[in-house]
């Protein structure tokens, strides 16, 4: 899952980025409303966290423009403006949710998960493919009765493959949803991580889950 954080306070922006990265999300930061619009139209985000008081263009206007521009992903406003009128204006301008600062990070994470479940029809609290289980809340992964320890990137990749099970997932799609803007397009890091993931989740004698689709990408098959 890839998130755009729109926040002009650099320390808060990097705190949020780090917190989400620890939970396997890929995060980009926009420091003003115009940059947010540009990035939202350039990259394929799963959710946007949007501050209101921003340089160049405030969050209300940014939200309205994003909606008018066809951006349909969940937008959560995250702001110090707690008055009822500010909340109403945020929701009326197209936001799905509104969280006031200071906030509890665990609550922010839970709300993000809730919105992602609603926007991705294939996302469940616990997702299962064959005898592989991934719990989106605890981030616990099991194959059969064995727990599998994954790195953040391996987990994010597996989650994305499961969300798109039985469909071809291209390297571009993986780049868009599992990596942030600093992804090096010339590297073979996706293939490397797919191989690490395979070594951890594939078990000899059990159905093979991750299939390479030559010239296209990968497919996680539910046999
Ligand atoms: Ca601000």
mmCIF file with all atom_site columns, N, CA and C in Angstrom, residues 98-144:
data_model
loop_
_atom_site.group_PDB
_atom_site.id
_atom_site.type_symbol
_atom_site.label_atom_id
_atom_site.label_alt_id
_atom_site.label_comp_id
_atom_site.label_asym_id
_atom_site.label_entity_id
_atom_site.label_seq_id
_atom_site.pdbx_PDB_ins_code
_atom_site.Cartn_x
_atom_site.Cartn_y
_atom_site.Cartn_z
_atom_site.occupancy
_atom_site.B_iso_or_equiv
_atom_site.pdbx_formal_charge
_atom_site.auth_seq_id
_atom_site.auth_comp_id
_atom_site.auth_asym_id
_atom_site.auth_atom_id
_atom_site.pdbx_PDB_model_num
ATOM 1   N N  . UNK A 1 98  ? -11.659 12.645  9.022  1.00 0.00 ? 98  UNK A N  1
ATOM 2   C CA . UNK A 1 98  ? -11.058 13.851  9.552  1.00 0.00 ? 98  UNK A CA 1
ATOM 3   C C  . UNK A 1 98  ? -10.467 13.524  10.914 1.00 0.00 ? 98  UNK A C  1
ATOM 4   N N  . UNK A 1 99  ? -9.171  13.713  11.071 1.00 0.00 ? 99  UNK A N  1
ATOM 5   C CA . UNK A 1 99  ? -8.516  13.421  12.353 1.00 0.00 ? 99  UNK A CA 1
ATOM 6   C C  . UNK A 1 99  ? -7.819  14.695  12.833 1.00 0.00 ? 99  UNK A C  1
ATOM 7   N N  . UNK A 1 100 ? -8.031  15.049  14.106 1.00 0.00 ? 100 UNK A N  1
ATOM 8   C CA . UNK A 1 100 ? -7.404  16.274  14.608 1.00 0.00 ? 100 UNK A CA 1
ATOM 9   C C  . UNK A 1 100 ? -6.089  15.970  15.318 1.00 0.00 ? 100 UNK A C  1
ATOM 10  N N  . UNK A 1 101 ? -5.153  16.900  15.127 1.00 0.00 ? 101 UNK A N  1
ATOM 11  C CA . UNK A 1 101 ? -3.849  16.825  15.805 1.00 0.00 ? 101 UNK A CA 1
ATOM 12  C C  . UNK A 1 101 ? -3.997  17.455  17.182 1.00 0.00 ? 101 UNK A C  1
ATOM 13  N N  . UNK A 1 102 ? -3.339  16.969  18.228 1.00 0.00 ? 102 UNK A N  1
ATOM 14  C CA . UNK A 1 102 ? -2.480  15.779  18.196 1.00 0.00 ? 102 UNK A CA 1
ATOM 15  C C  . UNK A 1 102 ? -3.324  14.508  18.131 1.00 0.00 ? 102 UNK A C  1
ATOM 16  N N  . UNK A 1 103 ? -2.780  13.481  17.479 1.00 0.00 ? 103 UNK A N  1
ATOM 17  C CA . UNK A 1 103 ? -3.531  12.247  17.298 1.00 0.00 ? 103 UNK A CA 1
ATOM 18  C C  . UNK A 1 103 ? -2.729  11.070  17.845 1.00 0.00 ? 103 UNK A C  1
ATOM 19  N N  . UNK A 1 104 ? -3.417  9.991   18.120 1.00 0.00 ? 104 UNK A N  1
ATOM 20  C CA . UNK A 1 104 ? -2.745  8.750   18.530 1.00 0.00 ? 104 UNK A CA 1
ATOM 21  C C  . UNK A 1 104 ? -2.368  8.004   17.263 1.00 0.00 ? 104 UNK A C  1
ATOM 22  N N  . UNK A 1 105 ? -1.094  7.667   17.137 1.00 0.00 ? 105 UNK A N  1
ATOM 23  C CA . UNK A 1 105 ? -0.655  7.042   15.892 1.00 0.00 ? 105 UNK A CA 1
ATOM 24  C C  . UNK A 1 105 ? -1.374  5.710   15.617 1.00 0.00 ? 105 UNK A C  1
ATOM 25  N N  . UNK A 1 106 ? -1.632  4.961   16.677 1.00 0.00 ? 106 UNK A N  1
ATOM 26  C CA . UNK A 1 106 ? -2.317  3.669   16.489 1.00 0.00 ? 106 UNK A CA 1
ATOM 27  C C  . UNK A 1 106 ? -3.726  3.857   15.931 1.00 0.00 ? 106 UNK A C  1
ATOM 28  N N  . UNK A 1 107 ? -4.372  4.948   16.359 1.00 0.00 ? 107 UNK A N  1
ATOM 29  C CA . UNK A 1 107 ? -5.714  5.210   15.833 1.00 0.00 ? 107 UNK A CA 1
ATOM 30  C C  . UNK A 1 107 ? -5.630  5.611   14.356 1.00 0.00 ? 107 UNK A C  1
ATOM 31  N N  . UNK A 1 108 ? -4.629  6.424   14.022 1.00 0.00 ? 108 UNK A N  1
ATOM 32  C CA . UNK A 1 108 ? -4.442  6.800   12.622 1.00 0.00 ? 108 UNK A CA 1
ATOM 33  C C  . UNK A 1 108 ? -4.231  5.552   11.762 1.00 0.00 ? 108 UNK A C  1
ATOM 34  N N  . UNK A 1 109 ? -3.381  4.644   12.237 1.00 0.00 ? 109 UNK A N  1
ATOM 35  C CA . UNK A 1 109 ? -3.128  3.395   11.500 1.00 0.00 ? 109 UNK A CA 1
ATOM 36  C C  . UNK A 1 109 ? -4.421  2.590   11.320 1.00 0.00 ? 109 UNK A C  1
ATOM 37  N N  . UNK A 1 110 ? -5.204  2.499   12.383 1.00 0.00 ? 110 UNK A N  1
ATOM 38  C CA . UNK A 1 110 ? -6.444  1.712   12.324 1.00 0.00 ? 110 UNK A CA 1
ATOM 39  C C  . UNK A 1 110 ? -7.432  2.342   11.337 1.00 0.00 ? 110 UNK A C  1
ATOM 40  N N  . UNK A 1 111 ? -7.508  3.667   11.348 1.00 0.00 ? 111 UNK A N  1
ATOM 41  C CA . UNK A 1 111 ? -8.421  4.327   10.395 1.00 0.00 ? 111 UNK A CA 1
ATOM 42  C C  . UNK A 1 111 ? -7.945  4.135   8.965  1.00 0.00 ? 111 UNK A C  1
ATOM 43  N N  . UNK A 1 112 ? -6.637  4.223   8.756  1.00 0.00 ? 112 UNK A N  1
ATOM 44  C CA . UNK A 1 112 ? -6.095  3.990   7.412  1.00 0.00 ? 112 UNK A CA 1
ATOM 45  C C  . UNK A 1 112 ? -6.440  2.570   6.958  1.00 0.00 ? 112 UNK A C  1
ATOM 46  N N  . UNK A 1 113 ? -6.249  1.596   7.836  1.00 0.00 ? 113 UNK A N  1
ATOM 47  C CA . UNK A 1 113 ? -6.589  0.208   7.475  1.00 0.00 ? 113 UNK A CA 1
ATOM 48  C C  . UNK A 1 113 ? -8.075  0.087   7.140  1.00 0.00 ? 113 UNK A C  1
ATOM 49  N N  . UNK A 1 114 ? -8.916  0.751   7.942  1.00 0.00 ? 114 UNK A N  1
ATOM 50  C CA . UNK A 1 114 ? -10.367 0.671   7.710  1.00 0.00 ? 114 UNK A CA 1
ATOM 51  C C  . UNK A 1 114 ? -10.726 1.247   6.338  1.00 0.00 ? 114 UNK A C  1
ATOM 52  N N  . UNK A 1 115 ? -10.139 2.386   6.001  1.00 0.00 ? 115 UNK A N  1
ATOM 53  C CA . UNK A 1 115 ? -10.450 2.992   4.691  1.00 0.00 ? 115 UNK A CA 1
ATOM 54  C C  . UNK A 1 115 ? -9.902  2.143   3.544  1.00 0.00 ? 115 UNK A C  1
ATOM 55  N N  . UNK A 1 116 ? -8.729  1.547   3.747  1.00 0.00 ? 116 UNK A N  1
ATOM 56  C CA . UNK A 1 116 ? -8.161  0.707   2.691  1.00 0.00 ? 116 UNK A CA 1
ATOM 57  C C  . UNK A 1 116 ? -9.010  -0.544  2.473  1.00 0.00 ? 116 UNK A C  1
ATOM 58  N N  . UNK A 1 117 ? -9.567  -1.091  3.573  1.00 0.00 ? 117 UNK A N  1
ATOM 59  C CA . UNK A 1 117 ? -10.445 -2.267  3.424  1.00 0.00 ? 117 UNK A CA 1
ATOM 60  C C  . UNK A 1 117 ? -11.683 -1.915  2.614  1.00 0.00 ? 117 UNK A C  1
ATOM 61  N N  . UNK A 1 118 ? -12.206 -0.715  2.867  1.00 0.00 ? 118 UNK A N  1
ATOM 62  C CA . UNK A 1 118 ? -13.415 -0.319  2.144  1.00 0.00 ? 118 UNK A CA 1
ATOM 63  C C  . UNK A 1 118 ? -13.124 -0.022  0.680  1.00 0.00 ? 118 UNK A C  1
ATOM 64  N N  . UNK A 1 119 ? -11.934 0.510   0.381  1.00 0.00 ? 119 UNK A N  1
ATOM 65  C CA . UNK A 1 119 ? -11.652 0.875   -1.009 1.00 0.00 ? 119 UNK A CA 1
ATOM 66  C C  . UNK A 1 119 ? -11.093 -0.298  -1.832 1.00 0.00 ? 119 UNK A C  1
ATOM 67  N N  . UNK A 1 120 ? -10.572 -1.326  -1.156 1.00 0.00 ? 120 UNK A N  1
ATOM 68  C CA . UNK A 1 120 ? -10.093 -2.508  -1.878 1.00 0.00 ? 120 UNK A CA 1
ATOM 69  C C  . UNK A 1 120 ? -11.047 -3.651  -1.557 1.00 0.00 ? 120 UNK A C  1
ATOM 70  N N  . UNK A 1 121 ? -11.883 -4.001  -2.516 1.00 0.00 ? 121 UNK A N  1
ATOM 71  C CA . UNK A 1 121 ? -12.919 -5.007  -2.248 1.00 0.00 ? 121 UNK A CA 1
ATOM 72  C C  . UNK A 1 121 ? -12.332 -6.360  -1.869 1.00 0.00 ? 121 UNK A C  1
ATOM 73  N N  . UNK A 1 122 ? -11.083 -6.631  -2.283 1.00 0.00 ? 122 UNK A N  1
ATOM 74  C CA . UNK A 1 122 ? -10.502 -7.943  -1.989 1.00 0.00 ? 122 UNK A CA 1
ATOM 75  C C  . UNK A 1 122 ? -9.763  -7.976  -0.653 1.00 0.00 ? 122 UNK A C  1
ATOM 76  N N  . UNK A 1 123 ? -9.757  -6.844  0.053  1.00 0.00 ? 123 UNK A N  1
ATOM 77  C CA . UNK A 1 123 ? -9.013  -6.811  1.319  1.00 0.00 ? 123 UNK A CA 1
ATOM 78  C C  . UNK A 1 123 ? -9.906  -7.208  2.491  1.00 0.00 ? 123 UNK A C  1
ATOM 79  N N  . UNK A 1 124 ? -9.469  -8.228  3.208  1.00 0.00 ? 124 UNK A N  1
ATOM 80  C CA . UNK A 1 124 ? -10.176 -8.658  4.412  1.00 0.00 ? 124 UNK A CA 1
ATOM 81  C C  . UNK A 1 124 ? -9.254  -8.492  5.605  1.00 0.00 ? 124 UNK A C  1
ATOM 82  N N  . UNK A 1 125 ? -9.827  -8.616  6.799  1.00 0.00 ? 125 UNK A N  1
ATOM 83  C CA . UNK A 1 125 ? -8.992  -8.529  8.002  1.00 0.00 ? 125 UNK A CA 1
ATOM 84  C C  . UNK A 1 125 ? -7.900  -9.587  7.937  1.00 0.00 ? 125 UNK A C  1
ATOM 85  N N  . UNK A 1 126 ? -8.323  -10.813 7.595  1.00 0.00 ? 126 UNK A N  1
ATOM 86  C CA . UNK A 1 126 ? -7.352  -11.880 7.380  1.00 0.00 ? 126 UNK A CA 1
ATOM 87  C C  . UNK A 1 126 ? -7.545  -12.371 5.952  1.00 0.00 ? 126 UNK A C  1
ATOM 88  N N  . UNK A 1 127 ? -6.494  -12.353 5.167  1.00 0.00 ? 127 UNK A N  1
ATOM 89  C CA . UNK A 1 127 ? -6.603  -12.787 3.766  1.00 0.00 ? 127 UNK A CA 1
ATOM 90  C C  . UNK A 1 127 ? -5.949  -14.163 3.632  1.00 0.00 ? 127 UNK A C  1
ATOM 91  N N  . UNK A 1 128 ? -6.643  -15.039 2.892  1.00 0.00 ? 128 UNK A N  1
ATOM 92  C CA . UNK A 1 128 ? -6.141  -16.405 2.753  1.00 0.00 ? 128 UNK A CA 1
ATOM 93  C C  . UNK A 1 128 ? -6.020  -16.802 1.289  1.00 0.00 ? 128 UNK A C  1
ATOM 94  N N  . UNK A 1 129 ? -4.919  -17.443 0.964  1.00 0.00 ? 129 UNK A N  1
ATOM 95  C CA . UNK A 1 129 ? -4.739  -18.054 -0.350 1.00 0.00 ? 129 UNK A CA 1
ATOM 96  C C  . UNK A 1 129 ? -4.177  -19.437 -0.100 1.00 0.00 ? 129 UNK A C  1
ATOM 97  N N  . UNK A 1 130 ? -4.900  -20.461 -0.590 1.00 0.00 ? 130 UNK A N  1
ATOM 98  C CA . UNK A 1 130 ? -4.506  -21.838 -0.275 1.00 0.00 ? 130 UNK A CA 1
ATOM 99  C C  . UNK A 1 130 ? -4.357  -21.933 1.247  1.00 0.00 ? 130 UNK A C  1
ATOM 100 N N  . UNK A 1 131 ? -3.221  -22.448 1.742  1.00 0.00 ? 131 UNK A N  1
ATOM 101 C CA . UNK A 1 131 ? -3.069  -22.499 3.198  1.00 0.00 ? 131 UNK A CA 1
ATOM 102 C C  . UNK A 1 131 ? -2.140  -21.401 3.721  1.00 0.00 ? 131 UNK A C  1
ATOM 103 N N  . UNK A 1 132 ? -2.077  -20.303 2.965  1.00 0.00 ? 132 UNK A N  1
ATOM 104 C CA . UNK A 1 132 ? -1.314  -19.129 3.398  1.00 0.00 ? 132 UNK A CA 1
ATOM 105 C C  . UNK A 1 132 ? -2.292  -18.113 3.984  1.00 0.00 ? 132 UNK A C  1
ATOM 106 N N  . UNK A 1 133 ? -1.937  -17.580 5.140  1.00 0.00 ? 133 UNK A N  1
ATOM 107 C CA . UNK A 1 133 ? -2.804  -16.613 5.815  1.00 0.00 ? 133 UNK A CA 1
ATOM 108 C C  . UNK A 1 133 ? -2.033  -15.347 6.119  1.00 0.00 ? 133 UNK A C  1
ATOM 109 N N  . UNK A 1 134 ? -2.620  -14.193 5.836  1.00 0.00 ? 134 UNK A N  1
ATOM 110 C CA . UNK A 1 134 ? -1.986  -12.912 6.165  1.00 0.00 ? 134 UNK A CA 1
ATOM 111 C C  . UNK A 1 134 ? -2.987  -12.082 6.964  1.00 0.00 ? 134 UNK A C  1
ATOM 112 N N  . UNK A 1 135 ? -2.610  -11.732 8.184  1.00 0.00 ? 135 UNK A N  1
ATOM 113 C CA . UNK A 1 135 ? -3.474  -10.917 9.040  1.00 0.00 ? 135 UNK A CA 1
ATOM 114 C C  . UNK A 1 135 ? -3.059  -9.452  8.887  1.00 0.00 ? 135 UNK A C  1
ATOM 115 N N  . UNK A 1 136 ? -3.966  -8.626  8.349  1.00 0.00 ? 136 UNK A N  1
ATOM 116 C CA . UNK A 1 136 ? -3.607  -7.234  8.055  1.00 0.00 ? 136 UNK A CA 1
ATOM 117 C C  . UNK A 1 136 ? -3.453  -6.397  9.320  1.00 0.00 ? 136 UNK A C  1
ATOM 118 N N  . UNK A 1 137 ? -4.002  -6.868  10.449 1.00 0.00 ? 137 UNK A N  1
ATOM 119 C CA . UNK A 1 137 ? -3.911  -6.082  11.687 1.00 0.00 ? 137 UNK A CA 1
ATOM 120 C C  . UNK A 1 137 ? -2.615  -6.372  12.432 1.00 0.00 ? 137 UNK A C  1
ATOM 121 N N  . UNK A 1 138 ? -2.303  -7.655  12.597 1.00 0.00 ? 138 UNK A N  1
ATOM 122 C CA . UNK A 1 138 ? -1.093  -8.013  13.350 1.00 0.00 ? 138 UNK A CA 1
ATOM 123 C C  . UNK A 1 138 ? 0.105   -8.178  12.427 1.00 0.00 ? 138 UNK A C  1
ATOM 124 N N  . UNK A 1 139 ? -0.136  -8.209  11.122 1.00 0.00 ? 139 UNK A N  1
ATOM 125 C CA . UNK A 1 139 ? 0.885   -8.417  10.104 1.00 0.00 ? 139 UNK A CA 1
ATOM 126 C C  . UNK A 1 139 ? 1.566   -9.777  10.282 1.00 0.00 ? 139 UNK A C  1
ATOM 127 N N  . UNK A 1 140 ? 0.796   -10.721 10.812 1.00 0.00 ? 140 UNK A N  1
ATOM 128 C CA . UNK A 1 140 ? 1.310   -12.080 10.989 1.00 0.00 ? 140 UNK A CA 1
ATOM 129 C C  . UNK A 1 140 ? 0.998   -12.886 9.725  1.00 0.00 ? 140 UNK A C  1
ATOM 130 N N  . UNK A 1 141 ? 2.009   -13.624 9.259  1.00 0.00 ? 141 UNK A N  1
ATOM 131 C CA . UNK A 1 141 ? 1.827   -14.454 8.069  1.00 0.00 ? 141 UNK A CA 1
ATOM 132 C C  . UNK A 1 141 ? 2.089   -15.902 8.439  1.00 0.00 ? 141 UNK A C  1
ATOM 133 N N  . UNK A 1 142 ? 1.193   -16.793 8.018  1.00 0.00 ? 142 UNK A N  1
ATOM 134 C CA . UNK A 1 142 ? 1.375   -18.214 8.291  1.00 0.00 ? 142 UNK A CA 1
ATOM 135 C C  . UNK A 1 142 ? 1.208   -19.036 7.020  1.00 0.00 ? 142 UNK A C  1
ATOM 136 N N  . UNK A 1 143 ? 2.047   -20.040 6.855  1.00 0.00 ? 143 UNK A N  1
ATOM 137 C CA . UNK A 1 143 ? 1.839   -21.014 5.787  1.00 0.00 ? 143 UNK A CA 1
ATOM 138 C C  . UNK A 1 143 ? 1.564   -22.331 6.486  1.00 0.00 ? 143 UNK A C  1
ATOM 139 N N  . UNK A 1 144 ? 0.366   -22.867 6.312  1.00 0.00 ? 144 UNK A N  1
ATOM 140 C CA . UNK A 1 144 ? -0.025  -24.020 7.122  1.00 0.00 ? 144 UNK A CA 1
ATOM 141 C C  . UNK A 1 144 ? -0.025  -23.595 8.575  1.00 0.00 ? 144 UNK A C  1
#
